[in-house]
Amino acid sequence: MILVHHLNDSRSQRVLWLLEELGLPYEIRYYQRDPKTRLAPPELVAVHPLGKSPVITDGERTVFESGAIVDYLIRRHGGGRLQPDPASAEYDVYQQWLHYAEGSAMLPLMLHLYVGRLGEAGAPLQPRIDSEIANHLGFVDRSLAGRGFLVGDALTGADIQMSFVGEVAGAFGRRAAYPDLDRWVGALRARPAYRRALERGGPYRYSQG
Ligand SMILES: N[C@@H](CCC(=O)N[C@@H](CS)C(=O)NCC(=O)O)C(=O)O
């Protein structure tokens, strides 16, 4: 049985959504962020030494890092769904999006979050952070122009993995300037599997805005 170690308001929400899209049986172990520090509780360290979410266990295997989890679940349990044919050129594009989400696109958004906490002390860094956010969101927006999905003409794990970028951009008030990105996030959120994952996962602050 697949077990998702799910932290509230976190990247593990997209793992629940993926499992709902695939219609796979799974269980959830719930963890709550510290209300003050927003850090995960120490119990997560017992699952994986980083103490981060998402982490899944599948029998004897433990898989961490959300891009790797999306890839693993689709490869091992997807039966060919939610990914392009591995022999196709589209598969290479799909892999790029899986890596790009956390490897590049999230970085300036996370910097915005952390540097923002410094107040005036962080102000000198803000223009560079803003230009990088615009660089990445502009790229994703243009990639979605005239398209429903990032790869091909149907949902893939790339959309699920990249959805957190669009959602966090919205939470920081940065998405409205990117109409194709905004439309894509709205369409993903309307999917029945996305809604079911919200019901199972509990409150998720990035499902709005
Ligand atoms: N790049 C990692 C990021 C993992 C991560 O930082 N998760 C956050 C939740 S979105 C977390 O566990 N935060 C709590 C903490 O750092 O204590 C992934 O995509 O899995």
XYZ file of N, CA, C and O and ligand atoms in Angstrom:
856
model
N 0.847 -1.206 0.000
C 0.000 0.000 0.000
C 0.884 1.259 0.000
O 1.863 1.331 0.732
N 0.512 2.209 -0.803
C 1.249 3.483 -0.847
C 0.803 4.339 0.351
O -0.399 4.524 0.575
N 1.791 4.838 1.080
C 1.501 5.698 2.235
C 2.127 7.070 1.969
O 3.332 7.165 1.721
N 1.292 8.107 1.998
C 1.785 9.477 1.778
C 1.916 10.171 3.126
O 0.949 10.244 3.891
N 3.109 10.657 3.403
C 3.334 11.440 4.621
C 3.020 12.886 4.256
O 3.797 13.544 3.561
N 1.866 13.315 4.686
C 1.268 14.554 4.184
C 1.301 15.651 5.235
O 0.746 15.510 6.321
N 1.975 16.740 4.875
C 2.051 17.920 5.738
C 1.012 18.919 5.246
O 0.884 19.140 4.032
N 0.297 19.526 6.179
C -0.719 20.507 5.759
C -0.073 21.661 4.984
O 1.072 22.022 5.225
N -0.832 22.250 4.070
C -0.364 23.395 3.263
C 0.983 23.133 2.618
O 1.902 23.966 2.719
N 1.126 22.011 1.958
C 2.456 21.704 1.440
C 2.423 21.023 0.075
O 1.369 20.669 -0.443
N 3.615 20.797 -0.429
C 3.793 20.152 -1.721
C 3.229 18.735 -1.763
O 3.078 18.183 -2.851
N 2.964 18.135 -0.621
C 2.413 16.774 -0.662
C 0.978 16.763 -1.171
O 0.471 15.708 -1.568
N 0.321 17.937 -1.207
C -1.037 17.973 -1.752
C -1.056 17.493 -3.205
O -1.959 16.806 -3.645
N -0.011 17.843 -3.965
C -0.019 17.441 -5.378
C 0.199 15.936 -5.534
O -0.191 15.356 -6.548
N 0.820 15.305 -4.530
C 0.976 13.839 -4.575
C -0.398 13.168 -4.368
O -0.733 12.197 -5.041
N -1.171 13.732 -3.441
C -2.533 13.205 -3.245
C -3.344 13.361 -4.527
O -4.070 12.446 -4.952
N -3.211 14.510 -5.158
C -3.935 14.763 -6.417
C -3.512 13.751 -7.490
O -4.363 13.171 -8.180
N -2.226 13.520 -7.613
C -1.744 12.539 -8.597
C -2.361 11.162 -8.328
O -2.830 10.478 -9.251
N -2.372 10.754 -7.072
C -2.913 9.434 -6.740
C -4.402 9.363 -7.056
O -4.901 8.321 -7.506
N -5.094 10.470 -6.860
C -6.519 10.514 -7.223
C -6.692 10.431 -8.736
O -7.586 9.757 -9.231
N -5.835 11.112 -9.482
C -5.919 11.040 -10.955
C -5.686 9.606 -11.425
O -6.319 9.148 -12.381
N -4.764 8.910 -10.757
C -4.442 7.539 -11.159
C -5.444 6.529 -10.598
O -5.439 5.356 -11.004
N -6.261 6.960 -9.654
C -7.237 6.050 -9.053
C -6.598 4.921 -8.263
O -7.152 3.820 -8.170
N -5.440 5.211 -7.669
C -4.728 4.172 -6.907
C -5.169 4.197 -5.444
O -5.439 5.273 -4.902
N -5.189 3.035 -4.794
C -5.446 3.042 -3.348
C -4.227 3.591 -2.609
O -3.089 3.309 -2.995
N -4.470 4.381 -1.599
C -3.364 4.922 -0.805
C -3.871 5.308 0.567
O -5.075 5.473 0.774
N -2.920 5.422 1.476
C -3.246 5.906 2.815
C -2.471 7.191 3.073
O -1.430 7.427 2.439
N -2.987 7.976 3.995
C -2.329 9.252 4.343
C -1.971 9.226 5.822
O -2.797 8.835 6.656
N -0.740 9.615 6.127
C -0.404 9.921 7.527
C -0.255 11.439 7.610
O 0.504 12.036 6.835
N -1.017 12.039 8.497
C -1.115 13.499 8.555
C -0.102 14.090 9.546
O 0.055 13.575 10.655
N 0.514 15.178 9.133
C 1.452 15.932 9.980
C 1.035 17.404 9.920
O 0.628 17.887 8.861
N 1.167 18.090 11.031
C 0.776 19.505 11.086
C 1.999 20.384 11.268
O 2.864 20.100 12.116
N 2.059 21.450 10.497
C 3.140 22.423 10.676
C 3.018 23.095 12.040
O 1.894 23.310 12.525
N 4.164 23.458 12.601
C 4.153 24.293 13.804
C 3.504 25.631 13.412
O 3.942 26.270 12.447
N 2.470 26.059 14.139
C 1.756 27.272 13.715
C 2.633 28.513 13.706
O 2.389 29.445 12.952
N 3.681 28.527 14.517
C 4.540 29.714 14.599
C 5.670 29.647 13.562
O 5.852 30.575 12.768
N 6.408 28.563 13.561
C 7.586 28.477 12.677
C 7.232 27.965 11.291
O 8.005 28.105 10.348
N 6.069 27.321 11.159
C 5.614 26.687 9.904
C 6.481 25.468 9.551
O 6.367 24.917 8.457
N 7.361 25.049 10.453
C 8.196 23.880 10.182
C 7.392 22.601 10.406
O 6.391 22.580 11.132
N 7.873 21.515 9.779
C 7.238 20.210 9.951
C 7.564 19.681 11.346
O 8.594 20.034 11.926
N 6.710 18.811 11.876
C 7.001 18.250 13.198
C 8.154 17.259 13.125
O 8.398 16.654 12.070
N 8.858 17.048 14.247
C 10.047 16.167 14.231
C 9.726 14.725 13.842
O 10.622 14.002 13.393
N 8.482 14.297 13.967
C 8.137 12.902 13.617
C 8.486 12.584 12.164
O 8.716 11.428 11.802
N 8.505 13.604 11.317
C 8.813 13.347 9.898
C 10.251 12.878 9.700
O 10.551 12.192 8.721
N 11.115 13.238 10.619
C 12.522 12.808 10.513
C 12.643 11.292 10.639
O 13.560 10.675 10.082
N 11.704 10.697 11.336
C 11.728 9.238 11.473
C 11.422 8.551 10.137
O 11.799 7.401 9.912
N 10.743 9.269 9.257
C 10.396 8.697 7.948
C 11.552 8.891 6.977
O 11.932 7.992 6.232
N 12.115 10.098 6.978
C 13.272 10.417 6.138
C 14.085 11.491 6.864
O 13.505 12.428 7.411
N 15.428 11.374 6.840
C 16.250 12.285 7.656
C 16.082 13.765 7.344
O 16.385 14.610 8.198
N 15.621 14.122 6.158
C 15.430 15.541 5.871
C 14.256 16.128 6.648
O 14.180 17.337 6.858
N 13.312 15.277 7.006
C 12.149 15.765 7.767
C 11.229 16.643 6.948
O 10.560 17.533 7.475
N 11.199 16.427 5.620
C 10.383 17.254 4.728
C 9.230 16.429 4.159
O 9.276 15.202 4.108
N 8.257 17.123 3.669
C 7.134 16.501 2.988
C 7.094 17.065 1.560
O 7.360 18.257 1.381
N 6.772 16.266 0.541
C 6.270 14.900 0.649
C 7.360 13.844 0.771
O 8.467 14.012 0.274
N 6.971 12.766 1.425
C 7.685 11.495 1.400
C 6.611 10.438 1.236
O 5.532 10.569 1.812
N 6.914 9.420 0.445
C 5.988 8.285 0.390
C 6.748 7.018 0.758
O 7.973 6.939 0.582
N 6.001 6.057 1.248
C 6.547 4.707 1.356
C 5.637 3.811 0.536
O 4.417 4.024 0.452
N 6.271 2.854 -0.097
C 5.555 1.909 -0.959
C 6.202 0.561 -0.692
O 7.265 0.266 -1.242
N 5.602 -0.218 0.194
C 6.260 -1.445 0.631
C 7.556 -1.094 1.330
O 7.585 -0.273 2.241
N 8.641 -1.666 0.835
C 9.954 -1.449 1.457
C 10.603 -0.136 1.022
O 11.606 0.283 1.588
N 10.053 0.484 -0.023
C 10.708 1.675 -0.574
C 10.241 2.947 0.108
O 9.059 3.099 0.407
N 11.185 3.859 0.280
C 10.851 5.221 0.702
C 11.317 6.146 -0.420
O 12.458 6.031 -0.878
N 10.427 7.030 -0.874
C 10.782 7.966 -1.947
C 10.529 9.383 -1.443
O 9.446 9.682 -0.950
N 11.543 10.235 -1.561
C 11.393 11.638 -1.174
C 11.630 12.515 -2.396
O 12.072 12.033 -3.436
N 11.342 13.790 -2.293
C 11.475 14.815 -3.345
C 10.311 14.666 -4.324
O 10.184 13.657 -5.014
N 9.484 15.719 -4.380
C 8.200 15.564 -5.068
C 8.321 15.215 -6.555
O 7.532 14.421 -7.064
N 9.324 15.772 -7.249
C 9.475 15.412 -8.669
C 9.769 13.934 -8.837
O 9.248 13.261 -9.742
N 10.618 13.406 -7.947
C 10.953 11.981 -8.005
C 9.740 11.127 -7.630
O 9.534 10.044 -8.191
N 8.925 11.626 -6.715
C 7.724 10.882 -6.305
C 6.723 10.827 -7.461
O 6.147 9.766 -7.760
N 6.517 11.970 -8.119
C 5.603 12.000 -9.271
C 6.091 11.018 -10.339
O 5.327 10.196 -10.861
N 7.360 11.089 -10.639
C 7.955 10.193 -11.643
C 7.796 8.725 -11.215
O 7.385 7.872 -11.994
N 8.119 8.447 -9.973
C 8.056 7.069 -9.464
C 6.630 6.507 -9.558
O 6.414 5.402 -10.068
N 5.668 7.275 -9.074
C 4.293 6.756 -9.048
C 3.773 6.508 -10.456
O 3.098 5.507 -10.719
N 4.099 7.426 -11.369
C 3.604 7.273 -12.739
C 4.311 6.106 -13.434
O 3.681 5.290 -14.116
N 5.613 6.004 -13.239
C 6.373 4.902 -13.874
C 5.988 3.547 -13.326
O 5.780 2.586 -14.052
N 5.889 3.459 -11.997
C 5.669 2.153 -11.360
C 4.208 1.740 -11.358
O 3.894 0.562 -11.371
N 3.328 2.739 -11.248
C 1.921 2.404 -11.010
C 0.964 3.021 -12.034
O -0.237 2.826 -11.920
N 1.496 3.788 -12.975
C 0.615 4.521 -13.883
C 0.095 3.710 -15.048
O -0.867 4.119 -15.712
N 0.742 2.606 -15.329
C 0.295 1.796 -16.465
C 0.286 2.599 -17.770
O -0.605 2.424 -18.604
N 1.259 3.484 -17.932
C 1.350 4.270 -19.175
C 0.560 5.560 -19.146
O 0.651 6.370 -20.073
N -0.216 5.775 -18.070
C -1.020 7.007 -18.006
C -0.197 8.183 -17.472
O 0.788 7.993 -16.766
N -0.650 9.365 -17.806
C -0.097 10.631 -17.273
C 1.361 10.895 -17.621
O 2.022 11.710 -16.975
N 1.869 10.186 -18.618
C 3.189 10.527 -19.146
C 3.205 10.201 -20.643
O 2.498 9.309 -21.096
N 4.048 10.929 -21.409
C 4.185 10.587 -22.826
C 4.925 9.252 -22.973
O 5.564 8.772 -22.018
N 4.857 8.712 -24.147
C 5.613 7.495 -24.460
C 7.099 7.765 -24.181
O 7.679 8.715 -24.721
N 7.753 6.949 -23.339
C 9.166 7.205 -23.002
C 10.090 7.256 -24.218
O 11.176 7.838 -24.137
N 9.680 6.703 -25.340
C 10.527 6.749 -26.535
C 10.330 8.047 -27.321
O 11.062 8.306 -28.284
N 9.359 8.853 -26.930
C 9.021 10.041 -27.729
C 9.835 11.258 -27.302
O 10.363 11.317 -26.186
N 9.888 12.247 -28.206
C 10.558 13.513 -27.873
C 9.781 14.245 -26.778
O 10.365 14.967 -25.965
N 8.463 14.049 -26.742
C 7.642 14.704 -25.711
C 8.049 14.252 -24.307
O 7.907 14.989 -23.340
N 8.522 13.020 -24.217
C 8.928 12.507 -22.902
C 10.098 13.329 -22.342
O 10.178 13.572 -21.135
N 10.978 13.741 -23.224
C 12.121 14.560 -22.778
C 11.640 15.913 -22.262
O 12.148 16.437 -21.274
N 10.643 16.470 -22.943
C 10.067 17.748 -22.496
C 9.390 17.545 -21.136
O 9.531 18.361 -20.211
N 8.666 16.468 -21.025
C 7.993 16.099 -19.769
C 9.001 16.020 -18.613
O 8.787 16.584 -17.537
N 10.118 15.362 -18.843
C 11.150 15.243 -17.804
C 11.713 16.610 -17.418
O 12.001 16.870 -16.253
N 11.871 17.469 -18.417
C 12.376 18.819 -18.129
C 11.467 19.538 -17.145
O 11.929 20.167 -16.197
N 10.147 19.459 -17.390
C 9.209 20.136 -16.488
C 9.273 19.524 -15.090
O 9.208 20.249 -14.091
N 9.403 18.211 -15.011
C 9.477 17.567 -13.686
C 10.660 18.102 -12.885
O 10.556 18.337 -11.685
N 11.793 18.291 -13.549
C 12.988 18.789 -12.848
C 12.923 20.302 -12.634
O 13.373 20.810 -11.612
N 12.397 20.989 -13.628
C 12.404 22.455 -13.616
C 11.609 23.029 -12.437
O 12.001 24.038 -11.837
N 10.513 22.376 -12.090
C 9.619 22.934 -11.060
C 10.396 23.246 -9.780
O 10.380 24.385 -9.292
N 11.061 22.256 -9.243
C 11.772 22.472 -7.974
C 13.218 22.919 -8.197
O 13.796 23.606 -7.364
N 13.799 22.526 -9.339
C 15.202 22.856 -9.587
C 15.411 24.322 -9.922
O 16.474 24.877 -9.626
N 14.418 24.968 -10.531
C 14.586 26.370 -10.942
C 13.411 27.270 -10.570
O 13.592 28.323 -9.977
N 12.202 26.864 -10.948
C 11.072 27.806 -10.847
C 10.731 28.178 -9.409
O 10.325 29.305 -9.127
N 10.870 27.229 -8.482
C 10.494 27.526 -7.101
C 11.506 28.421 -6.383
O 11.165 29.072 -5.394
N 12.742 28.437 -6.878
C 13.797 29.130 -6.123
C 13.483 30.605 -5.872
O 13.511 31.061 -4.716
N 13.186 31.417 -6.908
C 12.927 32.831 -6.597
C 11.663 33.030 -5.759
O 11.592 33.990 -4.974
N 10.699 32.124 -5.890
C 9.487 32.252 -5.061
C 9.825 31.987 -3.595
O 9.338 32.680 -2.696
N 10.679 31.008 -3.351
C 11.091 30.737 -1.968
C 11.965 31.873 -1.428
O 11.852 32.258 -0.263
N 12.813 32.416 -2.304
C 13.632 33.558 -1.861
C 12.740 34.740 -1.481
O 12.987 35.431 -0.490
N 11.699 34.947 -2.278
C 10.753 36.025 -1.975
C 10.154 35.831 -0.579
O 10.057 36.771 0.210
N 9.797 34.568 -0.290
C 9.201 34.257 1.017
C 10.192 34.555 2.141
O 9.862 35.254 3.112
N 11.398 34.043 2.015
C 12.360 34.162 3.119
C 12.947 35.572 3.230
O 13.061 36.122 4.326
N 13.315 36.154 2.102
C 13.922 37.493 2.145
C 12.879 38.523 2.601
O 13.205 39.483 3.292
N 11.619 38.253 2.258
C 10.536 39.151 2.700
C 10.489 39.259 4.216
O 10.109 40.295 4.768
N 10.880 38.208 4.892
C 10.853 38.213 6.361
C 11.925 39.123 6.953
O 11.884 39.469 8.125
N 12.909 39.499 6.137
C 13.970 40.383 6.634
C 13.540 41.851 6.638
O 14.256 42.706 7.156
N 12.412 42.126 6.010
C 11.943 43.516 5.951
C 12.922 44.378 5.171
O 13.434 43.961 4.128
N 13.195 45.556 5.709
C 14.079 46.506 5.014
C 15.467 45.922 4.735
O 16.099 46.226 3.716
N 15.933 45.052 5.629
C 17.281 44.474 5.454
C 17.358 43.667 4.155
O 18.428 43.534 3.554
N 16.233 43.136 3.717
C 16.239 42.326 2.501
C 15.950 43.113 1.237
O 16.038 42.561 0.124
N 15.630 44.394 1.384
C 15.202 45.206 0.235
C 16.193 45.211 -0.931
O 15.781 45.154 -2.090
N 17.530 45.268 -0.684
C 18.458 45.296 -1.824
C 18.358 44.053 -2.718
O 18.703 44.111 -3.896
N 17.904 42.946 -2.155
C 17.807 41.711 -2.948
C 16.518 41.617 -3.749
O 16.403 40.823 -4.683
N 15.532 42.421 -3.350
C 14.196 42.231 -3.914
C 14.105 42.455 -5.438
O 13.447 41.670 -6.127
N 14.777 43.477 -6.000
C 14.667 43.648 -7.461
C 15.142 42.421 -8.235
O 14.528 42.026 -9.240
N 16.216 41.828 -7.791
C 16.744 40.629 -8.480
C 15.770 39.451 -8.334
O 15.514 38.706 -9.273
N 15.210 39.320 -7.136
C 14.221 38.249 -6.907
C 13.005 38.489 -7.798
O 12.504 37.572 -8.458
N 12.538 39.721 -7.847
C 11.364 40.048 -8.671
C 11.625 39.763 -10.137
O 10.755 39.228 -10.849
N 12.816 40.120 -10.619
C 13.078 39.898 -12.049
C 13.182 38.409 -12.352
O 12.773 37.949 -13.417
N 13.682 37.629 -11.395
C 13.744 36.177 -11.616
C 12.350 35.540 -11.560
O 12.045 34.618 -12.319
N 11.513 36.030 -10.661
C 10.127 35.526 -10.627
C 9.470 35.815 -11.975
O 8.836 34.946 -12.585
N 9.645 37.044 -12.460
C 9.035 37.417 -13.747
C 9.612 36.579 -14.891
O 8.880 36.165 -15.805
N 10.895 36.333 -14.838
C 11.554 35.513 -15.859
C 10.887 34.128 -15.928
O 10.474 33.651 -16.996
N 10.751 33.487 -14.770
C 10.207 32.122 -14.748
C 8.703 32.105 -15.035
O 8.236 31.278 -15.831
N 7.955 32.986 -14.397
C 6.503 32.952 -14.636
C 6.191 33.327 -16.085
O 5.270 32.773 -16.693
N 6.973 34.238 -16.640
C 6.783 34.608 -18.050
C 7.054 33.425 -18.966
O 6.320 33.177 -19.932
N 8.073 32.678 -18.652
C 8.416 31.496 -19.449
C 7.293 30.452 -19.395
O 6.869 29.902 -20.422
N 6.791 30.196 -18.195
C 5.718 29.192 -18.052
C 4.464 29.687 -18.776
O 3.793 28.922 -19.488
N 4.168 30.967 -18.614
C 2.988 31.555 -19.265
C 3.078 31.400 -20.784
O 2.124 30.948 -21.432
N 4.206 31.721 -21.348
C 4.365 31.601 -22.812
C 4.319 30.142 -23.244
O 3.809 29.815 -24.323
N 4.798 29.254 -22.400
C 4.760 27.824 -22.735
C 3.332 27.300 -22.774
O 3.059 26.275 -23.404
N 2.426 27.986 -22.076
C 1.034 27.535 -22.012
C 0.132 28.255 -23.012
O -1.062 27.924 -23.104
N 0.681 29.209 -23.751
C -0.151 29.985 -24.685
C -0.819 29.050 -25.692
O -0.157 28.237 -26.340
N -2.140 29.128 -25.772
C -2.890 28.323 -26.730
C -2.911 26.839 -26.396
O -3.268 26.018 -27.241
N -2.542 26.476 -25.196
C -2.478 25.055 -24.821
C -3.239 24.824 -23.512
O -3.321 25.698 -22.665
N -3.749 23.602 -23.376
C -4.418 23.243 -22.129
C -3.459 22.652 -21.113
O -3.723 22.669 -19.907
N -2.347 22.106 -21.614
C -1.423 21.365 -20.739
C 0.013 21.660 -21.160
O 0.260 22.077 -22.291
N 0.945 21.381 -20.265
C 2.343 21.695 -20.569
C 2.932 20.790 -21.646
O 3.785 21.212 -22.423
N 2.492 19.538 -21.669
C 3.046 18.569 -22.627
C 1.890 17.875 -23.340
O 0.990 17.338 -22.679
N 1.933 17.891 -24.656
C 0.880 17.200 -25.410
C -0.476 17.839 -25.196
O -0.578 19.027 -24.866
N -1.532 17.042 -25.380
C -2.875 17.612 -25.270
C -3.695 16.974 -24.154
O -4.915 16.953 -24.201
N -3.006 16.441 -23.158
C -3.712 15.873 -22.002
C -2.863 16.088 -20.746
O -1.652 16.348 -20.844
N -3.511 15.959 -19.604
C -2.799 16.112 -18.328
C -1.666 15.103 -18.223
O -1.833 13.929 -18.576
N -0.512 15.563 -17.737
C 0.582 14.648 -17.392
C 1.092 15.010 -15.989
O 0.697 16.038 -15.411
N 2.015 14.201 -15.513
C 2.654 14.507 -14.230
C 3.341 15.859 -14.251
O 3.527 16.471 -13.194
N 3.707 16.352 -15.422
C 4.358 17.669 -15.511
C 3.417 18.767 -15.017
O 3.838 19.674 -14.289
N 2.134 18.678 -15.397
C 1.173 19.684 -14.930
C 1.013 19.591 -13.411
O 0.943 20.611 -12.719
N 0.958 18.369 -12.910
C 0.769 18.182 -11.462
C 1.983 18.729 -10.708
O 1.853 19.460 -9.725
N 3.161 18.395 -11.189
C 4.386 18.858 -10.512
C 4.508 20.378 -10.595
O 4.894 21.038 -9.628
N 4.181 20.956 -11.732
C 4.325 22.407 -11.916
C 3.189 23.199 -11.260
O 3.295 24.410 -11.099
N 2.110 22.525 -10.883
C 0.951 23.256 -10.353
C 1.317 24.068 -9.106
O 0.786 25.167 -8.897
N 2.236 23.550 -8.296
C 2.589 24.257 -7.047
C 3.241 25.606 -7.363
O 3.052 26.587 -6.626
N 3.984 25.657 -8.448
C 4.597 26.935 -8.864
C 3.494 27.960 -9.132
O 3.540 29.096 -8.641
N 2.488 27.547 -9.903
C 1.381 28.460 -10.217
C 0.595 28.840 -8.974
O 0.175 30.000 -8.813
N 0.412 27.880 -8.081
C -0.379 28.163 -6.881
C 0.361 29.115 -5.936
O -0.231 30.052 -5.391
N 1.647 28.872 -5.750
C 2.419 29.748 -4.852
C 2.535 31.147 -5.469
O 2.426 32.156 -4.765
N 2.713 31.207 -6.787
C 2.754 32.521 -7.452
C 1.457 33.282 -7.173
O 1.483 34.493 -6.911
N 0.345 32.581 -7.197
C -0.946 33.215 -6.904
C -1.004 33.691 -5.459
O -1.470 34.807 -5.178
N -0.536 32.853 -4.542
C -0.568 33.220 -3.118
C 0.275 34.460 -2.852
O -0.006 35.222 -1.923
N 1.302 34.677 -3.680
C 2.158 35.860 -3.514
C 1.670 37.033 -4.390
O 2.381 38.023 -4.551
N 0.493 36.873 -4.984
C -0.082 37.947 -5.800
C 0.652 38.180 -7.106
O 0.598 39.265 -7.677
N 1.327 37.150 -7.617
C 2.153 37.320 -8.816
C 1.559 36.667 -10.061
O 2.167 36.716 -11.130
N 0.426 35.969 -9.954
C -0.034 35.184 -11.100
C -0.929 35.964 -12.068
O -0.975 35.648 -13.262
N -1.639 36.951 -11.562
C -2.657 37.620 -12.378
C -2.078 38.231 -13.648
O -2.768 38.358 -14.665
N -0.810 38.592 -13.619
C -0.176 39.214 -14.791
C 0.121 38.196 -15.897
O 0.585 38.587 -16.973
N -0.175 36.935 -15.637
C 0.168 35.864 -16.586
C -1.096 35.082 -16.936
O -1.413 34.066 -16.300
N -1.841 35.555 -17.945
C -3.187 35.009 -18.179
C -3.224 33.531 -18.549
O -4.143 32.819 -18.139
N -2.239 33.062 -19.292
C -2.275 31.642 -19.662
C -1.944 30.752 -18.457
O -2.550 29.690 -18.269
N -1.025 31.210 -17.649
C -0.697 30.494 -16.412
C -1.915 30.482 -15.481
O -2.268 29.446 -14.893
N -2.569 31.608 -15.396
C -3.729 31.746 -14.522
C -4.880 30.832 -14.983
O -5.497 30.125 -14.173
N -5.126 30.819 -16.276
C -6.179 29.966 -16.843
C -5.873 28.493 -16.581
O -6.752 27.714 -16.194
N -4.632 28.116 -16.783
C -4.199 26.718 -16.571
C -4.411 26.294 -15.107
O -4.965 25.224 -14.840
N -4.006 27.146 -14.161
C -4.211 26.822 -12.737
C -5.703 26.645 -12.449
O -6.115 25.691 -11.775
N -6.523 27.546 -12.996
C -7.972 27.453 -12.771
C -8.533 26.142 -13.301
O -9.361 25.491 -12.641
N -8.070 25.726 -14.467
C -8.571 24.482 -15.071
C -8.109 23.266 -14.259
O -8.869 22.298 -14.076
N -6.895 23.293 -13.767
C -6.404 22.165 -12.955
C -7.219 22.050 -11.671
O -7.615 20.952 -11.257
N -7.479 23.191 -11.059
C -8.226 23.178 -9.797
C -9.665 22.687 -9.965
O -10.286 22.256 -8.993
N -10.185 22.788 -11.176
C -11.571 22.361 -11.419
C -11.672 20.854 -11.641
O -12.776 20.309 -11.729
N -10.555 20.172 -11.750
C -10.610 18.730 -12.031
C -11.179 17.967 -10.821
O -10.802 18.236 -9.679
N -12.049 16.998 -11.084
C -12.637 16.233 -9.970
C -11.567 15.595 -9.077
O -11.721 15.571 -7.848
N -10.494 15.094 -9.665
C -9.459 14.442 -8.847
C -8.766 15.455 -7.939
O -8.396 15.127 -6.806
N -8.580 16.674 -8.419
C -7.983 17.737 -7.590
C -8.896 18.003 -6.388
O -8.431 18.128 -5.252
N -10.201 18.062 -6.659
C -11.162 18.340 -5.589
C -11.199 17.196 -4.572
O -11.257 17.401 -3.372
N -11.141 15.961 -5.078
C -11.148 14.803 -4.163
C -9.904 14.820 -3.272
O -9.972 14.517 -2.080
N -8.770 15.184 -3.870
C -7.525 15.238 -3.093
C -7.622 16.289 -1.988
O -7.094 16.100 -0.888
N -8.306 17.386 -2.268
C -8.492 18.413 -1.228
C -9.327 17.875 -0.076
O -9.056 18.147 1.091
N -10.355 17.086 -0.439
C -11.203 16.517 0.623
C -10.404 15.565 1.507
O -10.547 15.553 2.718
N -9.541 14.781 0.902
C -8.752 13.828 1.693
C -7.607 14.502 2.447
O -7.254 14.092 3.541
N -7.019 15.505 1.820
C -5.823 16.110 2.410
C -6.101 17.095 3.529
O -5.244 17.356 4.361
N -7.299 17.662 3.523
C -7.616 18.668 4.539
C -7.271 20.056 4.032
O -6.863 20.223 2.876
N -7.423 21.072 4.872
C -7.244 22.452 4.438
C -5.896 22.668 3.731
O -4.868 22.174 4.192
N -5.972 23.407 2.610
C -4.771 23.645 1.782
C -4.823 25.094 1.327
O -5.637 25.457 0.480
N -3.967 25.911 1.888
C -4.072 27.362 1.663
C -3.802 27.760 0.214
O -4.217 28.833 -0.219
N -3.108 26.911 -0.540
C -2.776 27.278 -1.923
C -3.840 26.852 -2.934
O -3.625 26.935 -4.123
N -4.992 26.393 -2.432
C -6.064 26.009 -3.371
C -6.867 27.223 -3.797
O -7.760 27.126 -4.630
N -6.585 28.359 -3.200
C -7.284 29.595 -3.565
C -6.275 30.706 -3.810
O -5.176 30.644 -3.278
N -6.723 31.679 -4.572
C -5.857 32.850 -4.780
C -4.881 32.657 -5.904
O -4.774 31.602 -6.496
N 12.024 20.253 -3.168
C 11.354 19.497 -2.128
C 10.890 20.480 -1.072
C 10.405 19.798 0.180
C 9.944 20.833 1.199
O 10.665 21.806 1.508
N 8.740 20.655 1.726
C 8.208 21.603 2.654
C 6.685 21.656 2.507
S 6.148 22.360 1.003
C 8.447 21.176 4.087
O 8.499 19.993 4.375
N 8.539 22.167 4.971
C 8.614 21.961 6.380
C 9.988 22.092 6.943
O 10.914 22.473 6.216
O 10.135 21.808 8.136
C 10.203 18.710 -2.753
O 9.695 19.156 -3.783
O 9.814 17.655 -2.232
